Amino acid sequence: MSRDLGGILARHRNDPTRLVQILRDVMEADGWISPPAITALADGLGLPRARVEGVAGFYAFFATEPRGRYRVLFSDNITDEMAGSVELRQRLLDAFHVRLGEVSRDGLVSIDVTSCTGLCDQGPALLVNGRAIPRLTHARIGAIAAMIRGGAPLTEWPDNLFEIHEHVERQDVLVTTPFAPGEALGAALARGPEATLGEVERSLLRGRGGAGFPTGQKWRLCREAPGERYVVCNADEGEPGTFKDRFLLARHADLVLEGMTVAAFAVGAQKGLLYLRAEYPFLLPGLEAALARRRREGLLGERIRGAEGFDFDIEIHVGAGAYVCGEESALLSSLEGERGIPRNRPPYPVTHGYLQRPTAVNNVETLAKAALVARHGADWLRSRGTGRSTGTKLLSVSGDVARPGIYEYPFGVAVKQVLEDAGARRVQAVQVGGPSGTLLAHNELERRIAFEDVPCAGAFMVFDESRDMIDVLHNFARFFAHESCGFCTPCRVGTTLERQMLSRITSGKGTRKDVKDLGHVARLMKAASHCGLGTTAGNAVLDAFAKFKPSFDRRLASLDVLPVFDLDESLAEAREVTGRDDVGAHFPEEP
Ligand SMILES: Cc1cc2nc3c(=O)[nH]c(=O)nc-3n(C[C@H](O)[C@H](O)[C@H](O)COP(=O)(O)O)c2cc1C
Ligand code: SF4
C-alpha cells in the first residue's frame, strides 16, 4: 500500500467527491488498489468501505488485483485491428510468454486490451501505465519489449514514442477564424448575459456531443433553475472512431475554455468542471498551462475582465476508462466520486445536475462554437450549414482512407464528398457516429451529414470491399459488452448475448437461428434499455441486417443446421429466479 496515502488524501482535501481522482493517484503510486488501501481510503474519506470498493471495481483503469509493473493495454478498436494490432499484440505477448489479461510470472508486465484510445488516425495504439503510444509497428513493439525487459522507467523512454500528431486535412470556419483569448468574453460582457444567451439561441447552435439538443435552450433552462449553477465540459470522447475533441483540446484549448466561461456568464455559474477522458493524459499539461495563463490574464478567477460579480474558475477531472461516463448523467456521478451509472431522467442535469444543482453539460466542440458565436454573432454560425443544422462539423475520419485525420465541413456535406477528400477507394460501408451511429452502405453515399439526414457526433469510419462486415459487427459487440455498466438487464444481458452470437457467427459456427436471435436482442435492447448506450448497442446489427444480409449468410456454418444454442431456453433460469413465465418473459417468435 502506498506510503503516501495520507498525502494523496490531503492533496484532495479528504473530499469524497474527488474519489475517482484519489483512486487514480493510488493507481499511479502503487500500480493497483489493494484491500488495505481501500480500507484506509474509506476511513480517511468517511465513506463506507463498500462504496470505495464499488468505485474502484467499476472503472476499467482501476485494478483491484496486482497488475504488472508495466501495464500494457492495446486499443481494441476496429481501425486498430484493421491496421494490424492483433499481430503486434501477439508479438508482445510472445515476448513475455503471457496470455492476454495475464501478469507475467515475475510481475514485470501485464498485457490486455482496452476500448478505443482515441488515436484511430494513427493506430494501432497502446497505453502503457496510462501513457499512449501510437503508430505501432514491429520495430516499435520490439523497442517497447526491450525497455520493459530492461526495467526502464517511462520517463526514460524516447519522447518520440509518445508523440501524438494532429492531422488537420480540411478546415472551415471553426479552425480558420482567428481568435485571441478574451475576445469572446469581451463581446459577451458588452452584450450582457441575457443578450449573449439570446445570440446563442438565435444561432440555432445544436450540441455536437450526439443528441443535438439546442444549446441556447439548454443554457436558458439552466439559467432559470434556482440554486448554485455549474458548467461542465464533456471531454470524455469515448465513442470508438472519434478524436476531434482531442484535436480541439490540443490545438484550440483557449477557445474551449472561453466557451465554458461564456456559458458560465450566460447561465450565472461560478464553477466549471472539465471531464477529460483517461486516455488523454498527454493533454493535461497544455490544459493546465492554459488555465494558469487565463487566471493570470484575468480571464478566470474573480472579477473576470474587471466585471464586478463575474467570478468563475475551471477544474479538470480525469476519467478512469468507462465509455458510459460520456453519458451526461453518468459523467456527473463520476464527477461526484461515484460509479458512472446513468441516472433516471427527468430530472435533467439543467435542474438537477452536479451535486443536484443546475448544470449545463456541453461537448467540447459545442463550447468552442459557442465562444465564436459570442464573438462573431449568431449570423456567423448561420452563414454555414443547413437551416436545421447550422454551422460546421468536425469529423474524425479513419479506416480505409489515404488521409485519416480531422475534417471540418459545413453541415449538409455529402458522405461521398468526405470519402473523396480523404482518398477512400472501393468503399463498401461507412460507420457514421461510431458503433452507436449509422452504418451506411455503398449505395447511400449521396446522403448528407446533418441532424435531418445522417447525424454524426464525430466518428467517420470507412470500410473498403476487402473488409468482412461481420468482423466489424463482432468488434462493435465486444465493445458494447465490455462497456455496458450492468445496471439494467436488457443491456447487461443483451450486449453479452450479442457478443456471444457474433462470436459464433464469425467462427463459422453460427446458424440462421443465431441471426434471428441477434435481431430480437438488438430490438429488445433498443426498446428496453435504461440509457443511450443500451438503446444504440444494436444499431449497427439492425443496419447490417437491412444492408449486408449476404455477409451473414456467407458466415453461417449451415443455413439449415439445428441451433446449438436456444436464446429463449437460455433465459429459463432467469424466469425461474424472477418467478415470471408470462409471454413477456419469453423472446417472441419472428413473424
Ligand atoms: C453512452 C453515451 C456516451 C456518450 N459520450 C459522450 C462523449 O464522450 N462526449 C459528449 O460530448 N457527449 C457524449 N454523450 C452525449 C451526452 O450524454 C450529452 O448529450 C452531451 O454531452 C451534451 O452536450 P451537447 O449538448 O453539447 O452535445 C454520450 C451519450 C451516451 C448515451
Ligand atoms: S443501458 Fe447499459 S450502460 Fe445504460 S444503464 Fe443500462 S446497463 Fe448501464
Coordinates of C-alpha atoms in Angstrom, one line a residue, residues 80-409:
D80 CA -6.6 -0.6 -34.9
E81 CA -7.5 -4.2 -35.7
M82 CA -7.6 -3.3 -39.4
A83 CA -4.1 -1.7 -39.1
G84 CA -2.7 -4.9 -37.7
S85 CA -3.0 -4.6 -33.9
V86 CA -3.8 -8.2 -33.3
E87 CA -0.5 -9.4 -34.8
L88 CA 1.5 -6.8 -32.9
R89 CA -0.2 -7.6 -29.7
Q90 CA 0.6 -11.3 -30.2
R91 CA 4.2 -10.4 -30.7
L92 CA 4.4 -8.6 -27.3
L93 CA 2.6 -11.5 -25.6
D94 CA 5.0 -13.9 -27.1
A95 CA 8.0 -11.8 -26.0
F96 CA 6.9 -12.2 -22.3
H97 CA 5.3 -15.6 -22.6
V98 CA 2.0 -14.3 -21.2
R99 CA -1.6 -14.7 -22.3
L100 CA -4.0 -11.8 -22.8
G101 CA -5.2 -10.5 -19.4
E102 CA -2.4 -12.2 -17.5
V103 CA 0.5 -10.9 -15.4
S104 CA 4.0 -12.3 -16.2
R105 CA 5.3 -14.6 -13.5
D106 CA 7.9 -12.2 -12.4
G107 CA 5.2 -9.5 -12.1
L108 CA 7.0 -7.3 -14.7
V109 CA 4.3 -6.9 -17.2
S110 CA 0.6 -7.4 -17.8
I111 CA -0.9 -7.2 -21.3
D112 CA -4.6 -6.7 -22.1
V113 CA -6.9 -4.8 -24.4
T114 CA -8.9 -1.7 -23.8
S115 CA -11.6 0.1 -25.8
C116 CA -10.7 2.7 -28.4
T117 CA -7.9 5.0 -27.2
G118 CA -9.0 8.0 -29.4
L119 CA -6.0 7.6 -31.8
C120 CA -7.7 6.0 -34.7
D121 CA -6.0 8.3 -37.2
Q122 CA -2.6 7.0 -36.0
G123 CA -3.3 3.4 -34.9
P124 CA -2.5 0.8 -33.9
A125 CA -2.1 2.3 -30.4
L126 CA -1.5 1.1 -26.9
L127 CA -1.3 2.5 -23.4
V128 CA 1.5 1.7 -21.0
N129 CA 0.8 2.7 -17.4
G130 CA -1.8 5.1 -18.9
R131 CA 0.5 6.8 -21.5
A132 CA -0.4 6.4 -25.1
I133 CA 1.9 5.1 -27.8
P134 CA 0.5 5.5 -31.3
R135 CA 1.7 4.3 -34.8
L136 CA 2.8 0.9 -33.6
T137 CA 5.0 -1.2 -35.8
H138 CA 7.0 -4.3 -35.3
A139 CA 10.1 -2.1 -34.7
R140 CA 8.2 -0.1 -32.0
I141 CA 6.9 -3.3 -30.3
G142 CA 10.5 -4.6 -30.3
A143 CA 11.7 -1.4 -28.7
I144 CA 8.9 -1.4 -26.1
A145 CA 9.7 -5.0 -25.2
A146 CA 13.4 -4.2 -24.7
M147 CA 12.6 -1.2 -22.5
I148 CA 10.2 -3.2 -20.4
R149 CA 12.7 -6.0 -20.0
G150 CA 15.4 -3.6 -19.0
G151 CA 13.1 -2.1 -16.4
A152 CA 13.5 1.5 -17.8
P153 CA 11.2 4.0 -16.1
L154 CA 8.7 5.5 -18.6
T155 CA 10.4 8.9 -18.1
E156 CA 13.5 7.4 -19.8
W157 CA 11.6 6.0 -22.8
P158 CA 12.3 8.1 -26.0
D159 CA 9.9 11.0 -26.2
N160 CA 9.1 10.4 -29.9
L161 CA 7.4 7.1 -28.9
F162 CA 4.7 9.1 -27.2
E163 CA 4.3 11.9 -29.8
I164 CA 0.7 12.4 -30.9
H165 CA 0.2 14.1 -34.2
E166 CA -2.8 16.2 -35.2
H167 CA -3.6 15.7 -38.9
V168 CA -5.9 18.5 -40.0
E169 CA -6.9 17.6 -43.5
R170 CA -9.8 20.1 -44.2
Q171 CA -10.5 23.3 -42.4
D172 CA -13.5 25.6 -42.3
V173 CA -14.6 28.5 -40.1
L174 CA -14.1 26.8 -36.7
V175 CA -10.4 26.2 -37.4
T176 CA -9.6 29.2 -39.6
T177 CA -11.4 32.0 -37.8
P178 CA -8.7 33.9 -35.8
F179 CA -9.3 34.0 -32.1
A180 CA -7.5 35.8 -29.3
P181 CA -8.2 34.8 -25.7
G182 CA -10.7 37.1 -24.1
E183 CA -12.3 38.3 -27.3
A184 CA -15.5 36.3 -26.9
L185 CA -15.7 37.3 -23.3
G186 CA -15.3 41.0 -24.2
A187 CA -18.2 40.7 -26.7
A188 CA -20.3 38.8 -24.1
L189 CA -19.7 41.3 -21.4
A190 CA -20.6 44.2 -23.7
R191 CA -23.9 42.5 -24.6
G192 CA -24.8 41.2 -21.1
P193 CA -25.8 37.7 -20.1
E194 CA -29.4 37.8 -21.4
A195 CA -28.4 39.1 -24.9
T196 CA -25.5 36.6 -25.0
L197 CA -27.9 33.8 -24.3
G198 CA -30.3 35.3 -27.0
E199 CA -27.4 35.3 -29.5
V200 CA -26.7 31.6 -28.9
E201 CA -30.4 30.8 -29.2
R202 CA -30.7 32.7 -32.4
S203 CA -27.6 31.0 -33.9
L204 CA -29.6 27.7 -33.6
L205 CA -26.4 26.0 -32.3
R206 CA -27.0 22.4 -31.5
G207 CA -25.0 20.1 -29.3
R208 CA -22.1 18.4 -31.0
G209 CA -21.9 15.5 -28.5
G210 CA -24.5 13.3 -30.1
A211 CA -28.1 14.2 -29.1
G212 CA -28.1 17.6 -30.9
F213 CA -30.0 19.4 -28.2
P214 CA -30.3 23.2 -28.8
T215 CA -27.5 24.8 -26.8
G216 CA -29.4 28.1 -26.2
Q217 CA -32.4 26.3 -24.8
K218 CA -30.2 24.2 -22.5
W219 CA -28.5 27.3 -21.2
R220 CA -31.8 29.1 -20.6
L221 CA -33.3 26.2 -18.7
C222 CA -30.1 26.1 -16.5
R223 CA -30.2 29.9 -16.0
E224 CA -33.8 29.8 -14.9
A225 CA -33.3 27.0 -12.4
P226 CA -32.8 28.1 -8.8
G227 CA -29.6 27.5 -6.9
E228 CA -25.8 27.5 -7.4
R229 CA -25.1 26.6 -11.1
Y230 CA -22.3 24.7 -12.8
V231 CA -20.9 24.4 -16.3
V232 CA -19.4 21.0 -17.3
C233 CA -17.4 20.3 -20.4
N234 CA -17.8 16.8 -21.6
A235 CA -14.4 15.8 -22.9
D236 CA -14.9 12.1 -22.4
E237 CA -14.8 11.3 -26.1
G238 CA -15.2 7.6 -25.8
E239 CA -17.1 6.7 -28.9
P240 CA -14.8 4.5 -31.0
G241 CA -13.6 6.3 -34.0
T242 CA -13.9 9.8 -32.5
F243 CA -10.9 12.0 -31.9
K244 CA -12.0 15.5 -32.9
D245 CA -12.2 16.7 -29.2
R246 CA -8.7 15.6 -28.7
F247 CA -7.7 17.9 -31.6
L248 CA -9.7 20.9 -30.2
L249 CA -8.2 20.5 -26.7
A250 CA -4.7 20.1 -28.1
R251 CA -4.8 23.0 -30.6
H252 CA -7.7 25.2 -29.5
A253 CA -7.8 24.9 -25.7
D254 CA -8.4 28.6 -25.2
L255 CA -11.5 28.5 -27.4
V256 CA -13.0 25.7 -25.5
L257 CA -12.1 27.2 -22.1
E258 CA -13.5 30.5 -23.2
G259 CA -16.7 28.7 -24.4
M260 CA -17.1 27.4 -20.9
T261 CA -16.6 30.9 -19.4
V262 CA -19.1 32.4 -21.8
A263 CA -21.6 29.6 -20.8
A264 CA -20.9 30.5 -17.1
F265 CA -21.6 34.2 -17.9
A266 CA -24.8 33.3 -19.7
V267 CA -26.2 30.9 -17.1
G268 CA -24.7 32.5 -14.0
A269 CA -22.3 29.8 -12.9
Q270 CA -19.2 30.2 -10.7
K271 CA -17.6 26.8 -11.2
G272 CA -16.7 24.8 -14.2
L273 CA -15.6 21.2 -14.5
L274 CA -13.8 19.7 -17.5
Y275 CA -14.1 15.9 -17.6
L276 CA -11.2 14.6 -19.6
R277 CA -11.0 11.0 -20.7
A278 CA -8.3 9.0 -19.1
E279 CA -6.8 8.0 -22.4
Y280 CA -5.8 11.7 -23.0
P281 CA -3.3 12.4 -20.1
F282 CA -1.0 13.9 -22.7
L283 CA -3.4 16.9 -23.0
L284 CA -3.2 17.7 -19.3
P285 CA -0.1 19.8 -19.2
G286 CA -1.3 22.0 -22.0
L287 CA -4.8 22.4 -20.5
E288 CA -3.3 23.2 -17.0
A289 CA -1.0 25.8 -18.6
A290 CA -3.9 27.4 -20.5
L291 CA -5.9 27.6 -17.2
A292 CA -3.0 29.2 -15.4
R293 CA -2.4 31.7 -18.2
R294 CA -6.1 32.6 -18.2
R295 CA -6.0 33.1 -14.5
R296 CA -3.0 35.4 -14.8
E297 CA -4.7 37.4 -17.6
G298 CA -7.9 37.9 -15.6
L299 CA -10.0 35.5 -17.9
L300 CA -10.7 33.2 -15.0
G301 CA -11.0 33.8 -11.2
E302 CA -12.6 36.8 -9.5
R303 CA -14.0 39.8 -11.4
I304 CA -13.2 38.4 -14.9
R305 CA -12.1 41.1 -17.2
G306 CA -12.9 43.5 -14.4
A307 CA -16.6 42.8 -14.3
E308 CA -17.9 43.1 -10.8
G309 CA -19.6 39.8 -9.7
F310 CA -18.4 37.7 -12.6
D311 CA -16.3 35.1 -10.8
F312 CA -15.7 31.7 -12.4
D313 CA -13.0 29.1 -12.4
I314 CA -12.4 25.7 -14.0
E315 CA -11.2 22.4 -12.5
I316 CA -10.1 19.4 -14.6
H317 CA -11.3 15.9 -13.6
V318 CA -9.8 12.9 -15.3
G319 CA -11.9 9.8 -16.0
A320 CA -10.8 6.2 -15.5
G321 CA -11.7 4.3 -18.6
A322 CA -15.5 4.0 -18.8
Y323 CA -17.3 4.8 -22.1
V324 CA -20.6 5.2 -20.3
C325 CA -19.2 8.1 -18.4
G326 CA -19.7 10.2 -21.6
E327 CA -23.4 9.9 -21.0
E328 CA -24.0 13.2 -19.2
S329 CA -25.8 11.9 -16.0
A330 CA -23.2 9.1 -15.6
L331 CA -20.5 11.7 -16.1
L332 CA -22.0 13.8 -13.3
S333 CA -22.0 10.8 -11.0
S334 CA -18.3 10.2 -11.8
L335 CA -17.5 13.9 -11.1
E336 CA -19.1 13.4 -7.7
G337 CA -16.8 10.4 -7.0
E338 CA -19.4 7.7 -7.7
R339 CA -19.6 4.8 -10.1
G340 CA -20.6 6.1 -13.6
I341 CA -24.2 4.7 -13.6
P342 CA -26.6 6.8 -15.7
R343 CA -29.3 8.4 -13.6
N344 CA -33.1 8.4 -14.2
R345 CA -34.1 11.4 -16.4
P346 CA -36.1 13.5 -15.7
P347 CA -35.0 15.4 -13.8
Y348 CA -32.4 16.6 -16.3
P349 CA -29.0 18.0 -15.4
V350 CA -30.1 21.5 -16.3
T351 CA -32.1 21.5 -13.0
H352 CA -30.6 18.5 -11.1
G353 CA -27.0 18.1 -12.3
Y354 CA -23.7 18.2 -10.4
L355 CA -24.5 17.8 -6.7
Q356 CA -28.1 18.0 -7.7
R357 CA -27.6 21.6 -8.7
P358 CA -28.5 23.2 -12.1
T359 CA -25.8 22.2 -14.6
A360 CA -25.1 22.9 -18.3
V361 CA -23.3 19.9 -19.7
N362 CA -21.8 20.5 -23.2
N363 CA -19.5 18.8 -25.6
V364 CA -16.0 20.3 -26.3
E365 CA -16.9 21.3 -29.9
T366 CA -20.2 22.8 -28.8
L367 CA -18.4 25.1 -26.4
A368 CA -15.8 26.1 -28.9
K369 CA -18.6 27.0 -31.3
A370 CA -20.4 28.9 -28.6
A371 CA -17.3 31.0 -27.9
L372 CA -17.2 32.0 -31.6
V373 CA -20.9 32.8 -31.6
A374 CA -20.4 35.1 -28.7
R375 CA -17.6 36.8 -30.5
H376 CA -19.0 37.0 -34.1
G377 CA -22.7 36.7 -33.5
A378 CA -25.5 34.3 -34.5
D379 CA -25.3 35.0 -38.2
W380 CA -21.7 33.9 -38.3
L381 CA -22.8 30.4 -37.5
R382 CA -26.0 30.5 -39.6
S383 CA -24.0 31.5 -42.7
R384 CA -22.8 27.9 -42.9
G385 CA -24.6 24.6 -42.9
T386 CA -28.3 24.0 -43.4
G387 CA -31.5 25.5 -41.9
R388 CA -31.8 22.8 -39.3
S389 CA -28.1 22.2 -38.8
T390 CA -26.3 25.5 -38.6
G391 CA -22.5 25.9 -38.8
T392 CA -19.9 23.3 -39.4
K393 CA -19.0 19.9 -38.0
L394 CA -15.7 18.3 -37.2
L395 CA -15.3 14.8 -38.4
S396 CA -12.7 12.3 -37.3
V397 CA -12.0 10.3 -40.4
S398 CA -10.3 6.9 -40.1
G399 CA -10.2 3.4 -41.5
D400 CA -9.7 2.6 -45.2
V401 CA -8.7 6.1 -46.4
A402 CA -5.5 7.5 -47.7
R403 CA -5.6 10.6 -45.4
P404 CA -7.1 9.9 -42.0
G405 CA -7.5 12.9 -39.7
I406 CA -9.7 15.9 -38.8
Y407 CA -12.0 17.3 -41.5
E408 CA -14.2 20.3 -40.9
Y409 CA -17.2 20.7 -43.2

